[in-house]
């Protein structure tokens, strides 16, 4: 039979097999354009983790967290074993998948919905540790640059930084929003410095692309020496951050562990659909390079932040 199948160039029909077995071995992954453009390592890590679990990745791209609903209806046309979402989902969207027996895992997002697991970086704690390190190094006038105002990960990072900096007696905190891009990071930094008459001594950015733009704006548009005149810190540790041109101080997310945990929780949910929701927080690491003067991160303990 195998010889005949090979002679006829026969290929098994995956869709037909999924109908027979009740499993498609396909997992939908929702990503926003921000993740796809500025942190594609997330997608690669999820693809590798799913492949290791003998699953295939079905990519679902959306413009932003707010544009998810219009796309999800089409996703239900596919026989998915599960959904990993790197975008916010409404309670109604989650219910729609659960009603079709498609479990949902949120990636760097949280939900109070029943039977929805989530995995996330310790965004708030990491941001507070940066604020503490900058304050202990003597910085007191901050510029915080986030992504879109309604982007949940950006909001978690910026809000936590501001809260901790205020608690530690910062003299000034200016917060701005961008589209997560290098270009808007550069433009926002230059504009903020002009409005503040240069009265800023540290910049904290919600992602590395913003931070790289801020760094270049300080060096080339504002004529500042980094880190002598100003400290700049990002978040994510994308490949460009470690290049000699930038040497950006930043927070490294363990995207491989995040992806592995997301796939593991999806498997657990498939095996036990009614079990209680679980949230896994993956520790991050502050990577100290040359763009910031910090009080050593090794001497900032969890007791120093609240």
PDB file of C-alpha atoms in Angstrom:
ATOM      1  CA  UNK A   1       0.000   0.000   0.000  1.00  0.00           C
ATOM      2  CA  UNK A   2       2.792   2.416   0.868  1.00  0.00           C
ATOM      3  CA  UNK A   3       4.496   1.694  -2.450  1.00  0.00           C
ATOM      4  CA  UNK A   4       1.287   2.389  -4.330  1.00  0.00           C
ATOM      5  CA  UNK A   5       0.721   5.608  -2.391  1.00  0.00           C
ATOM      6  CA  UNK A   6       4.261   6.739  -3.189  1.00  0.00           C
ATOM      7  CA  UNK A   7       3.832   5.837  -6.847  1.00  0.00           C
ATOM      8  CA  UNK A   8       0.626   7.873  -7.031  1.00  0.00           C
ATOM      9  CA  UNK A   9       2.303  10.764  -5.153  1.00  0.00           C
ATOM     10  CA  UNK A  10      -0.446  10.543  -2.543  1.00  0.00           C
ATOM     11  CA  UNK A  11      -0.403  12.991   0.350  1.00  0.00           C
ATOM     12  CA  UNK A  12      -2.658  12.587   3.430  1.00  0.00           C
ATOM     13  CA  UNK A  13      -5.273  15.317   3.776  1.00  0.00           C
ATOM     14  CA  UNK A  14      -4.594  17.112   7.059  1.00  0.00           C
ATOM     15  CA  UNK A  15      -8.098  18.584   7.199  1.00  0.00           C
ATOM     16  CA  UNK A  16      -9.721  15.187   6.722  1.00  0.00           C
ATOM     17  CA  UNK A  17      -7.448  13.688   9.364  1.00  0.00           C
ATOM     18  CA  UNK A  18      -8.406  16.446  11.808  1.00  0.00           C
ATOM     19  CA  UNK A  19     -12.095  15.628  11.322  1.00  0.00           C
ATOM     20  CA  UNK A  20     -11.438  11.959  12.091  1.00  0.00           C
ATOM     21  CA  UNK A  21      -9.155  12.510  15.085  1.00  0.00           C
ATOM     22  CA  UNK A  22     -10.866  15.615  16.447  1.00  0.00           C
ATOM     23  CA  UNK A  23      -7.494  17.408  16.540  1.00  0.00           C
ATOM     24  CA  UNK A  24      -5.941  19.615  13.855  1.00  0.00           C
ATOM     25  CA  UNK A  25      -2.506  20.031  15.492  1.00  0.00           C
ATOM     26  CA  UNK A  26      -2.851  23.717  14.528  1.00  0.00           C
ATOM     27  CA  UNK A  27      -2.678  26.531  17.088  1.00  0.00           C
ATOM     28  CA  UNK A  28      -3.690  30.064  16.238  1.00  0.00           C
ATOM     29  CA  UNK A  29      -1.281  32.806  17.328  1.00  0.00           C
ATOM     30  CA  UNK A  30      -2.563  36.388  17.350  1.00  0.00           C
ATOM     31  CA  UNK A  31       0.058  39.132  17.104  1.00  0.00           C
ATOM     32  CA  UNK A  32      -0.303  42.874  16.661  1.00  0.00           C
ATOM     33  CA  UNK A  33       1.692  44.780  14.078  1.00  0.00           C
ATOM     34  CA  UNK A  34       3.758  46.230  16.934  1.00  0.00           C
ATOM     35  CA  UNK A  35       4.964  42.791  18.046  1.00  0.00           C
ATOM     36  CA  UNK A  36       5.521  41.649  14.467  1.00  0.00           C
ATOM     37  CA  UNK A  37       7.584  44.705  13.529  1.00  0.00           C
ATOM     38  CA  UNK A  38       9.460  45.514  16.700  1.00  0.00           C
ATOM     39  CA  UNK A  39       9.827  42.218  18.567  1.00  0.00           C
ATOM     40  CA  UNK A  40       9.585  39.370  16.026  1.00  0.00           C
ATOM     41  CA  UNK A  41      11.588  37.089  18.334  1.00  0.00           C
ATOM     42  CA  UNK A  42       8.301  36.452  20.144  1.00  0.00           C
ATOM     43  CA  UNK A  43       6.798  34.894  17.026  1.00  0.00           C
ATOM     44  CA  UNK A  44       9.896  32.800  16.302  1.00  0.00           C
ATOM     45  CA  UNK A  45       9.962  31.516  19.889  1.00  0.00           C
ATOM     46  CA  UNK A  46       6.293  30.541  19.749  1.00  0.00           C
ATOM     47  CA  UNK A  47       6.829  28.785  16.431  1.00  0.00           C
ATOM     48  CA  UNK A  48       9.728  26.775  17.835  1.00  0.00           C
ATOM     49  CA  UNK A  49       7.827  25.849  21.007  1.00  0.00           C
ATOM     50  CA  UNK A  50       4.787  24.731  19.036  1.00  0.00           C
ATOM     51  CA  UNK A  51       6.924  22.708  16.615  1.00  0.00           C
ATOM     52  CA  UNK A  52       8.566  20.960  19.573  1.00  0.00           C
ATOM     53  CA  UNK A  53       5.059  20.017  20.714  1.00  0.00           C
ATOM     54  CA  UNK A  54       4.215  18.670  17.227  1.00  0.00           C
ATOM     55  CA  UNK A  55       1.831  21.552  16.536  1.00  0.00           C
ATOM     56  CA  UNK A  56       1.630  23.963  13.646  1.00  0.00           C
ATOM     57  CA  UNK A  57       1.358  27.725  13.989  1.00  0.00           C
ATOM     58  CA  UNK A  58      -1.470  29.559  12.248  1.00  0.00           C
ATOM     59  CA  UNK A  59      -0.549  33.251  12.254  1.00  0.00           C
ATOM     60  CA  UNK A  60      -3.332  35.786  12.805  1.00  0.00           C
ATOM     61  CA  UNK A  61      -2.191  39.403  12.511  1.00  0.00           C
ATOM     62  CA  UNK A  62      -4.112  42.420  13.761  1.00  0.00           C
ATOM     63  CA  UNK A  63      -3.483  46.149  13.547  1.00  0.00           C
ATOM     64  CA  UNK A  64      -3.648  46.675  17.312  1.00  0.00           C
ATOM     65  CA  UNK A  65      -5.212  45.343  20.506  1.00  0.00           C
ATOM     66  CA  UNK A  66      -8.347  47.328  19.712  1.00  0.00           C
ATOM     67  CA  UNK A  67      -8.746  45.766  16.238  1.00  0.00           C
ATOM     68  CA  UNK A  68      -8.809  42.142  17.374  1.00  0.00           C
ATOM     69  CA  UNK A  69     -12.568  41.551  17.342  1.00  0.00           C
ATOM     70  CA  UNK A  70     -13.001  42.187  13.610  1.00  0.00           C
ATOM     71  CA  UNK A  71     -10.388  39.537  12.783  1.00  0.00           C
ATOM     72  CA  UNK A  72     -11.314  36.783  15.210  1.00  0.00           C
ATOM     73  CA  UNK A  73     -14.539  35.764  13.495  1.00  0.00           C
ATOM     74  CA  UNK A  74     -12.529  34.507  10.533  1.00  0.00           C
ATOM     75  CA  UNK A  75     -10.141  32.627  12.819  1.00  0.00           C
ATOM     76  CA  UNK A  76     -13.001  30.410  13.972  1.00  0.00           C
ATOM     77  CA  UNK A  77     -13.372  29.183  10.383  1.00  0.00           C
ATOM     78  CA  UNK A  78     -10.250  27.060  10.984  1.00  0.00           C
ATOM     79  CA  UNK A  79     -10.187  23.869  13.092  1.00  0.00           C
ATOM     80  CA  UNK A  80      -7.848  25.098  15.843  1.00  0.00           C
ATOM     81  CA  UNK A  81      -6.630  23.066  18.807  1.00  0.00           C
ATOM     82  CA  UNK A  82      -5.972  26.260  20.742  1.00  0.00           C
ATOM     83  CA  UNK A  83      -5.275  29.979  20.610  1.00  0.00           C
ATOM     84  CA  UNK A  84      -2.302  31.922  21.979  1.00  0.00           C
ATOM     85  CA  UNK A  85      -2.993  35.628  21.928  1.00  0.00           C
ATOM     86  CA  UNK A  86      -0.351  38.353  22.071  1.00  0.00           C
ATOM     87  CA  UNK A  87      -3.214  40.865  21.944  1.00  0.00           C
ATOM     88  CA  UNK A  88      -6.047  41.789  24.289  1.00  0.00           C
ATOM     89  CA  UNK A  89      -9.232  39.739  23.926  1.00  0.00           C
ATOM     90  CA  UNK A  90     -12.649  40.821  25.121  1.00  0.00           C
ATOM     91  CA  UNK A  91     -14.726  38.521  27.317  1.00  0.00           C
ATOM     92  CA  UNK A  92     -17.067  37.970  24.366  1.00  0.00           C
ATOM     93  CA  UNK A  93     -14.197  36.964  22.064  1.00  0.00           C
ATOM     94  CA  UNK A  94     -12.877  34.515  24.651  1.00  0.00           C
ATOM     95  CA  UNK A  95     -16.317  32.969  25.101  1.00  0.00           C
ATOM     96  CA  UNK A  96     -16.657  32.528  21.334  1.00  0.00           C
ATOM     97  CA  UNK A  97     -13.531  30.375  21.240  1.00  0.00           C
ATOM     98  CA  UNK A  98     -14.407  28.445  24.372  1.00  0.00           C
ATOM     99  CA  UNK A  99     -17.862  27.666  22.966  1.00  0.00           C
ATOM    100  CA  UNK A 100     -16.046  26.025  20.054  1.00  0.00           C
ATOM    101  CA  UNK A 101     -13.834  24.084  22.510  1.00  0.00           C
ATOM    102  CA  UNK A 102     -10.777  26.155  21.605  1.00  0.00           C
ATOM    103  CA  UNK A 103      -8.773  26.944  24.773  1.00  0.00           C
ATOM    104  CA  UNK A 104      -7.159  30.377  25.055  1.00  0.00           C
ATOM    105  CA  UNK A 105      -3.774  31.324  26.527  1.00  0.00           C
ATOM    106  CA  UNK A 106      -2.822  34.991  26.832  1.00  0.00           C
ATOM    107  CA  UNK A 107       0.781  35.986  26.132  1.00  0.00           C
ATOM    108  CA  UNK A 108       2.038  39.030  28.092  1.00  0.00           C
ATOM    109  CA  UNK A 109      -1.605  39.820  28.805  1.00  0.00           C
ATOM    110  CA  UNK A 110      -3.969  39.058  31.671  1.00  0.00           C
ATOM    111  CA  UNK A 111      -7.657  38.259  31.898  1.00  0.00           C
ATOM    112  CA  UNK A 112     -10.147  37.590  34.672  1.00  0.00           C
ATOM    113  CA  UNK A 113     -12.170  35.265  32.413  1.00  0.00           C
ATOM    114  CA  UNK A 114     -12.705  31.716  33.625  1.00  0.00           C
ATOM    115  CA  UNK A 115     -10.432  28.964  32.309  1.00  0.00           C
ATOM    116  CA  UNK A 116      -8.090  31.412  30.559  1.00  0.00           C
ATOM    117  CA  UNK A 117      -4.416  30.888  31.366  1.00  0.00           C
ATOM    118  CA  UNK A 118      -1.771  33.546  30.917  1.00  0.00           C
ATOM    119  CA  UNK A 119       1.986  33.948  30.861  1.00  0.00           C
ATOM    120  CA  UNK A 120       3.779  37.266  31.170  1.00  0.00           C
ATOM    121  CA  UNK A 121       7.092  38.924  31.883  1.00  0.00           C
ATOM    122  CA  UNK A 122       7.337  40.600  35.279  1.00  0.00           C
ATOM    123  CA  UNK A 123       6.741  43.932  33.540  1.00  0.00           C
ATOM    124  CA  UNK A 124       5.741  45.966  36.576  1.00  0.00           C
ATOM    125  CA  UNK A 125       8.456  44.689  38.907  1.00  0.00           C
ATOM    126  CA  UNK A 126      11.166  45.129  36.258  1.00  0.00           C
ATOM    127  CA  UNK A 127      10.072  48.715  35.622  1.00  0.00           C
ATOM    128  CA  UNK A 128      10.079  49.492  39.345  1.00  0.00           C
ATOM    129  CA  UNK A 129      13.594  48.110  39.676  1.00  0.00           C
ATOM    130  CA  UNK A 130      14.756  50.403  36.858  1.00  0.00           C
ATOM    131  CA  UNK A 131      13.157  53.395  38.575  1.00  0.00           C
ATOM    132  CA  UNK A 132      14.876  52.462  41.844  1.00  0.00           C
ATOM    133  CA  UNK A 133      18.256  52.002  40.142  1.00  0.00           C
ATOM    134  CA  UNK A 134      17.996  55.365  38.369  1.00  0.00           C
ATOM    135  CA  UNK A 135      16.897  57.202  41.519  1.00  0.00           C
ATOM    136  CA  UNK A 136      19.693  55.685  43.601  1.00  0.00           C
ATOM    137  CA  UNK A 137      22.136  56.824  40.903  1.00  0.00           C
ATOM    138  CA  UNK A 138      20.897  60.388  41.423  1.00  0.00           C
ATOM    139  CA  UNK A 139      18.423  60.846  38.578  1.00  0.00           C
ATOM    140  CA  UNK A 140      15.302  62.833  39.476  1.00  0.00           C
ATOM    141  CA  UNK A 141      13.868  64.383  36.277  1.00  0.00           C
ATOM    142  CA  UNK A 142      12.401  61.689  34.058  1.00  0.00           C
ATOM    143  CA  UNK A 143      10.943  61.385  30.607  1.00  0.00           C
ATOM    144  CA  UNK A 144       8.827  58.226  30.154  1.00  0.00           C
ATOM    145  CA  UNK A 145       7.921  57.267  26.599  1.00  0.00           C
ATOM    146  CA  UNK A 146       5.322  54.541  26.058  1.00  0.00           C
ATOM    147  CA  UNK A 147       3.545  53.021  23.122  1.00  0.00           C
ATOM    148  CA  UNK A 148      -0.101  53.754  22.299  1.00  0.00           C
ATOM    149  CA  UNK A 149      -2.044  54.918  25.339  1.00  0.00           C
ATOM    150  CA  UNK A 150      -4.288  51.852  25.280  1.00  0.00           C
ATOM    151  CA  UNK A 151      -1.489  49.275  24.755  1.00  0.00           C
ATOM    152  CA  UNK A 152      -1.603  47.082  27.908  1.00  0.00           C
ATOM    153  CA  UNK A 153       2.065  46.029  28.102  1.00  0.00           C
ATOM    154  CA  UNK A 154       3.290  49.583  27.595  1.00  0.00           C
ATOM    155  CA  UNK A 155       0.813  50.845  30.169  1.00  0.00           C
ATOM    156  CA  UNK A 156       1.956  48.263  32.736  1.00  0.00           C
ATOM    157  CA  UNK A 157       5.608  49.229  32.283  1.00  0.00           C
ATOM    158  CA  UNK A 158       5.173  52.992  32.262  1.00  0.00           C
ATOM    159  CA  UNK A 159       2.636  53.093  35.107  1.00  0.00           C
ATOM    160  CA  UNK A 160       4.853  50.970  37.352  1.00  0.00           C
ATOM    161  CA  UNK A 161       7.923  53.092  36.599  1.00  0.00           C
ATOM    162  CA  UNK A 162       6.067  56.341  37.312  1.00  0.00           C
ATOM    163  CA  UNK A 163       4.561  54.984  40.525  1.00  0.00           C
ATOM    164  CA  UNK A 164       7.938  53.885  41.860  1.00  0.00           C
ATOM    165  CA  UNK A 165       9.783  57.035  40.768  1.00  0.00           C
ATOM    166  CA  UNK A 166       7.142  59.170  42.494  1.00  0.00           C
ATOM    167  CA  UNK A 167       7.381  57.073  45.649  1.00  0.00           C
ATOM    168  CA  UNK A 168      11.138  57.568  45.675  1.00  0.00           C
ATOM    169  CA  UNK A 169      10.844  61.355  45.402  1.00  0.00           C
ATOM    170  CA  UNK A 170      11.393  62.143  41.715  1.00  0.00           C
ATOM    171  CA  UNK A 171      11.262  65.888  41.101  1.00  0.00           C
ATOM    172  CA  UNK A 172       9.698  65.683  37.640  1.00  0.00           C
ATOM    173  CA  UNK A 173       8.113  63.004  35.455  1.00  0.00           C
ATOM    174  CA  UNK A 174       6.905  63.673  31.914  1.00  0.00           C
ATOM    175  CA  UNK A 175       4.990  60.860  30.169  1.00  0.00           C
ATOM    176  CA  UNK A 176       4.383  60.627  26.423  1.00  0.00           C
ATOM    177  CA  UNK A 177       2.823  58.086  24.057  1.00  0.00           C
ATOM    178  CA  UNK A 178       4.060  56.912  20.646  1.00  0.00           C
ATOM    179  CA  UNK A 179       3.422  54.085  18.188  1.00  0.00           C
ATOM    180  CA  UNK A 180       6.358  52.005  19.591  1.00  0.00           C
ATOM    181  CA  UNK A 181       8.584  53.023  16.653  1.00  0.00           C
ATOM    182  CA  UNK A 182      12.150  54.332  16.439  1.00  0.00           C
ATOM    183  CA  UNK A 183      10.928  57.359  14.487  1.00  0.00           C
ATOM    184  CA  UNK A 184       8.349  58.442  17.056  1.00  0.00           C
ATOM    185  CA  UNK A 185      10.748  57.715  19.898  1.00  0.00           C
ATOM    186  CA  UNK A 186      13.229  60.121  18.334  1.00  0.00           C
ATOM    187  CA  UNK A 187      10.647  62.804  17.587  1.00  0.00           C
ATOM    188  CA  UNK A 188       9.018  62.560  21.033  1.00  0.00           C
ATOM    189  CA  UNK A 189      12.377  62.886  22.789  1.00  0.00           C
ATOM    190  CA  UNK A 190      13.448  65.953  20.819  1.00  0.00           C
ATOM    191  CA  UNK A 191      10.074  67.642  21.363  1.00  0.00           C
ATOM    192  CA  UNK A 192      10.004  66.848  25.086  1.00  0.00           C
ATOM    193  CA  UNK A 193      13.481  68.276  25.643  1.00  0.00           C
ATOM    194  CA  UNK A 194      12.572  71.509  23.929  1.00  0.00           C
ATOM    195  CA  UNK A 195       9.412  71.886  26.015  1.00  0.00           C
ATOM    196  CA  UNK A 196      11.317  71.120  29.214  1.00  0.00           C
ATOM    197  CA  UNK A 197      14.252  73.370  28.293  1.00  0.00           C
ATOM    198  CA  UNK A 198      16.545  70.358  28.614  1.00  0.00           C
ATOM    199  CA  UNK A 199      15.485  69.776  32.230  1.00  0.00           C
ATOM    200  CA  UNK A 200      15.529  65.954  31.915  1.00  0.00           C
ATOM    201  CA  UNK A 201      18.268  63.636  33.156  1.00  0.00           C
ATOM    202  CA  UNK A 202      16.898  60.155  32.353  1.00  0.00           C
ATOM    203  CA  UNK A 203      14.604  58.541  29.783  1.00  0.00           C
ATOM    204  CA  UNK A 204      12.704  55.289  30.326  1.00  0.00           C
ATOM    205  CA  UNK A 205      11.078  53.711  27.267  1.00  0.00           C
ATOM    206  CA  UNK A 206       8.434  50.982  27.042  1.00  0.00           C
ATOM    207  CA  UNK A 207      10.358  49.167  24.305  1.00  0.00           C
ATOM    208  CA  UNK A 208      13.798  49.202  22.719  1.00  0.00           C
ATOM    209  CA  UNK A 209      12.768  50.728  19.397  1.00  0.00           C
ATOM    210  CA  UNK A 210      11.552  53.844  21.214  1.00  0.00           C
ATOM    211  CA  UNK A 211      14.745  53.869  23.296  1.00  0.00           C
ATOM    212  CA  UNK A 212      17.003  53.615  20.228  1.00  0.00           C
ATOM    213  CA  UNK A 213      15.192  56.575  18.697  1.00  0.00           C
ATOM    214  CA  UNK A 214      15.517  58.507  21.951  1.00  0.00           C
ATOM    215  CA  UNK A 215      19.223  57.707  22.129  1.00  0.00           C
ATOM    216  CA  UNK A 216      19.914  58.970  18.618  1.00  0.00           C
ATOM    217  CA  UNK A 217      17.813  62.098  19.197  1.00  0.00           C
ATOM    218  CA  UNK A 218      19.883  62.905  22.275  1.00  0.00           C
ATOM    219  CA  UNK A 219      23.192  62.316  20.531  1.00  0.00           C
ATOM    220  CA  UNK A 220      22.563  63.810  17.105  1.00  0.00           C
ATOM    221  CA  UNK A 221      19.667  66.278  17.454  1.00  0.00           C
ATOM    222  CA  UNK A 222      20.216  67.591  20.986  1.00  0.00           C
ATOM    223  CA  UNK A 223      24.006  67.313  21.167  1.00  0.00           C
ATOM    224  CA  UNK A 224      23.981  65.388  24.452  1.00  0.00           C
ATOM    225  CA  UNK A 225      26.533  62.861  25.626  1.00  0.00           C
ATOM    226  CA  UNK A 226      25.016  59.499  26.630  1.00  0.00           C
ATOM    227  CA  UNK A 227      25.291  58.576  29.486  1.00  0.00           C
ATOM    228  CA  UNK A 228      27.308  61.559  30.729  1.00  0.00           C
ATOM    229  CA  UNK A 229      24.470  64.056  30.218  1.00  0.00           C
ATOM    230  CA  UNK A 230      21.516  61.709  30.210  1.00  0.00           C
ATOM    231  CA  UNK A 231      20.671  58.057  30.892  1.00  0.00           C
ATOM    232  CA  UNK A 232      18.436  56.038  28.573  1.00  0.00           C
ATOM    233  CA  UNK A 233      16.852  52.664  29.370  1.00  0.00           C
ATOM    234  CA  UNK A 234      14.694  50.462  27.141  1.00  0.00           C
ATOM    235  CA  UNK A 235      12.763  47.218  27.484  1.00  0.00           C
ATOM    236  CA  UNK A 236      12.886  43.864  25.558  1.00  0.00           C
ATOM    237  CA  UNK A 237      16.594  43.551  24.618  1.00  0.00           C
ATOM    238  CA  UNK A 238      16.118  43.261  20.862  1.00  0.00           C
ATOM    239  CA  UNK A 239      19.254  42.403  18.816  1.00  0.00           C
ATOM    240  CA  UNK A 240      20.022  46.038  17.900  1.00  0.00           C
ATOM    241  CA  UNK A 241      20.255  46.954  21.590  1.00  0.00           C
ATOM    242  CA  UNK A 242      23.608  45.186  21.996  1.00  0.00           C
ATOM    243  CA  UNK A 243      25.237  46.640  18.891  1.00  0.00           C
ATOM    244  CA  UNK A 244      28.305  48.837  19.567  1.00  0.00           C
ATOM    245  CA  UNK A 245      26.497  51.811  18.041  1.00  0.00           C
ATOM    246  CA  UNK A 246      23.919  51.737  20.844  1.00  0.00           C
ATOM    247  CA  UNK A 247      24.976  49.548  23.803  1.00  0.00           C
ATOM    248  CA  UNK A 248      21.510  50.117  25.221  1.00  0.00           C
ATOM    249  CA  UNK A 249      20.756  49.383  28.853  1.00  0.00           C
ATOM    250  CA  UNK A 250      17.517  47.466  28.799  1.00  0.00           C
ATOM    251  CA  UNK A 251      15.386  44.686  30.280  1.00  0.00           C
ATOM    252  CA  UNK A 252      15.724  41.270  28.696  1.00  0.00           C
ATOM    253  CA  UNK A 253      12.539  39.244  28.338  1.00  0.00           C
ATOM    254  CA  UNK A 254      13.052  35.492  28.260  1.00  0.00           C
ATOM    255  CA  UNK A 255      10.876  34.985  25.185  1.00  0.00           C
ATOM    256  CA  UNK A 256      11.810  31.319  24.857  1.00  0.00           C
ATOM    257  CA  UNK A 257      10.598  30.565  28.358  1.00  0.00           C
ATOM    258  CA  UNK A 258       7.486  32.670  27.808  1.00  0.00           C
ATOM    259  CA  UNK A 259       6.721  30.708  24.644  1.00  0.00           C
ATOM    260  CA  UNK A 260       7.422  27.343  26.262  1.00  0.00           C
ATOM    261  CA  UNK A 261       5.154  28.178  29.196  1.00  0.00           C
ATOM    262  CA  UNK A 262       2.359  29.303  26.861  1.00  0.00           C
ATOM    263  CA  UNK A 263       2.497  26.037  24.903  1.00  0.00           C
ATOM    264  CA  UNK A 264       2.735  23.990  28.118  1.00  0.00           C
ATOM    265  CA  UNK A 265      -0.332  25.691  29.600  1.00  0.00           C
ATOM    266  CA  UNK A 266      -2.249  25.130  26.380  1.00  0.00           C
ATOM    267  CA  UNK A 267      -1.490  21.404  26.579  1.00  0.00           C
ATOM    268  CA  UNK A 268      -2.605  21.301  30.214  1.00  0.00           C
ATOM    269  CA  UNK A 269      -5.842  23.078  29.326  1.00  0.00           C
ATOM    270  CA  UNK A 270      -6.536  20.642  26.490  1.00  0.00           C
ATOM    271  CA  UNK A 271      -6.025  17.745  28.889  1.00  0.00           C
ATOM    272  CA  UNK A 272      -8.165  19.291  31.658  1.00  0.00           C
ATOM    273  CA  UNK A 273     -10.557  21.889  30.185  1.00  0.00           C
ATOM    274  CA  UNK A 274     -12.281  22.708  33.482  1.00  0.00           C
ATOM    275  CA  UNK A 275      -9.220  23.258  35.655  1.00  0.00           C
ATOM    276  CA  UNK A 276      -8.702  26.613  37.377  1.00  0.00           C
ATOM    277  CA  UNK A 277      -6.995  29.398  35.442  1.00  0.00           C
ATOM    278  CA  UNK A 278      -3.262  29.727  35.953  1.00  0.00           C
ATOM    279  CA  UNK A 279      -0.949  32.725  35.565  1.00  0.00           C
ATOM    280  CA  UNK A 280       2.811  32.268  35.159  1.00  0.00           C
ATOM    281  CA  UNK A 281       5.133  35.248  35.635  1.00  0.00           C
ATOM    282  CA  UNK A 282       8.535  34.830  33.992  1.00  0.00           C
ATOM    283  CA  UNK A 283      11.426  36.791  35.546  1.00  0.00           C
ATOM    284  CA  UNK A 284      13.299  39.286  33.402  1.00  0.00           C
ATOM    285  CA  UNK A 285      16.878  40.541  33.662  1.00  0.00           C
ATOM    286  CA  UNK A 286      18.238  44.072  33.654  1.00  0.00           C
ATOM    287  CA  UNK A 287      21.059  44.237  31.118  1.00  0.00           C
ATOM    288  CA  UNK A 288      23.457  47.045  32.010  1.00  0.00           C
ATOM    289  CA  UNK A 289      25.337  48.445  29.027  1.00  0.00           C
ATOM    290  CA  UNK A 290      26.616  51.908  28.208  1.00  0.00           C
ATOM    291  CA  UNK A 291      23.510  54.065  27.764  1.00  0.00           C
ATOM    292  CA  UNK A 292      22.710  54.671  31.430  1.00  0.00           C
ATOM    293  CA  UNK A 293      24.325  55.519  34.733  1.00  0.00           C
ATOM    294  CA  UNK A 294      22.634  53.182  37.211  1.00  0.00           C
ATOM    295  CA  UNK A 295      23.032  52.201  40.805  1.00  0.00           C
ATOM    296  CA  UNK A 296      24.154  48.605  40.224  1.00  0.00           C
ATOM    297  CA  UNK A 297      21.206  46.331  39.575  1.00  0.00           C
ATOM    298  CA  UNK A 298      22.944  43.687  41.676  1.00  0.00           C
ATOM    299  CA  UNK A 299      22.353  45.894  44.711  1.00  0.00           C
ATOM    300  CA  UNK A 300      18.662  46.519  43.985  1.00  0.00           C
ATOM    301  CA  UNK A 301      16.682  43.814  45.781  1.00  0.00           C
ATOM    302  CA  UNK A 302      12.967  43.122  45.813  1.00  0.00           C
ATOM    303  CA  UNK A 303      12.864  44.824  49.204  1.00  0.00           C
ATOM    304  CA  UNK A 304      13.876  48.103  47.544  1.00  0.00           C
ATOM    305  CA  UNK A 305      10.747  48.241  45.371  1.00  0.00           C
ATOM    306  CA  UNK A 306       7.044  48.129  46.172  1.00  0.00           C
TER     307      UNK A 306
END
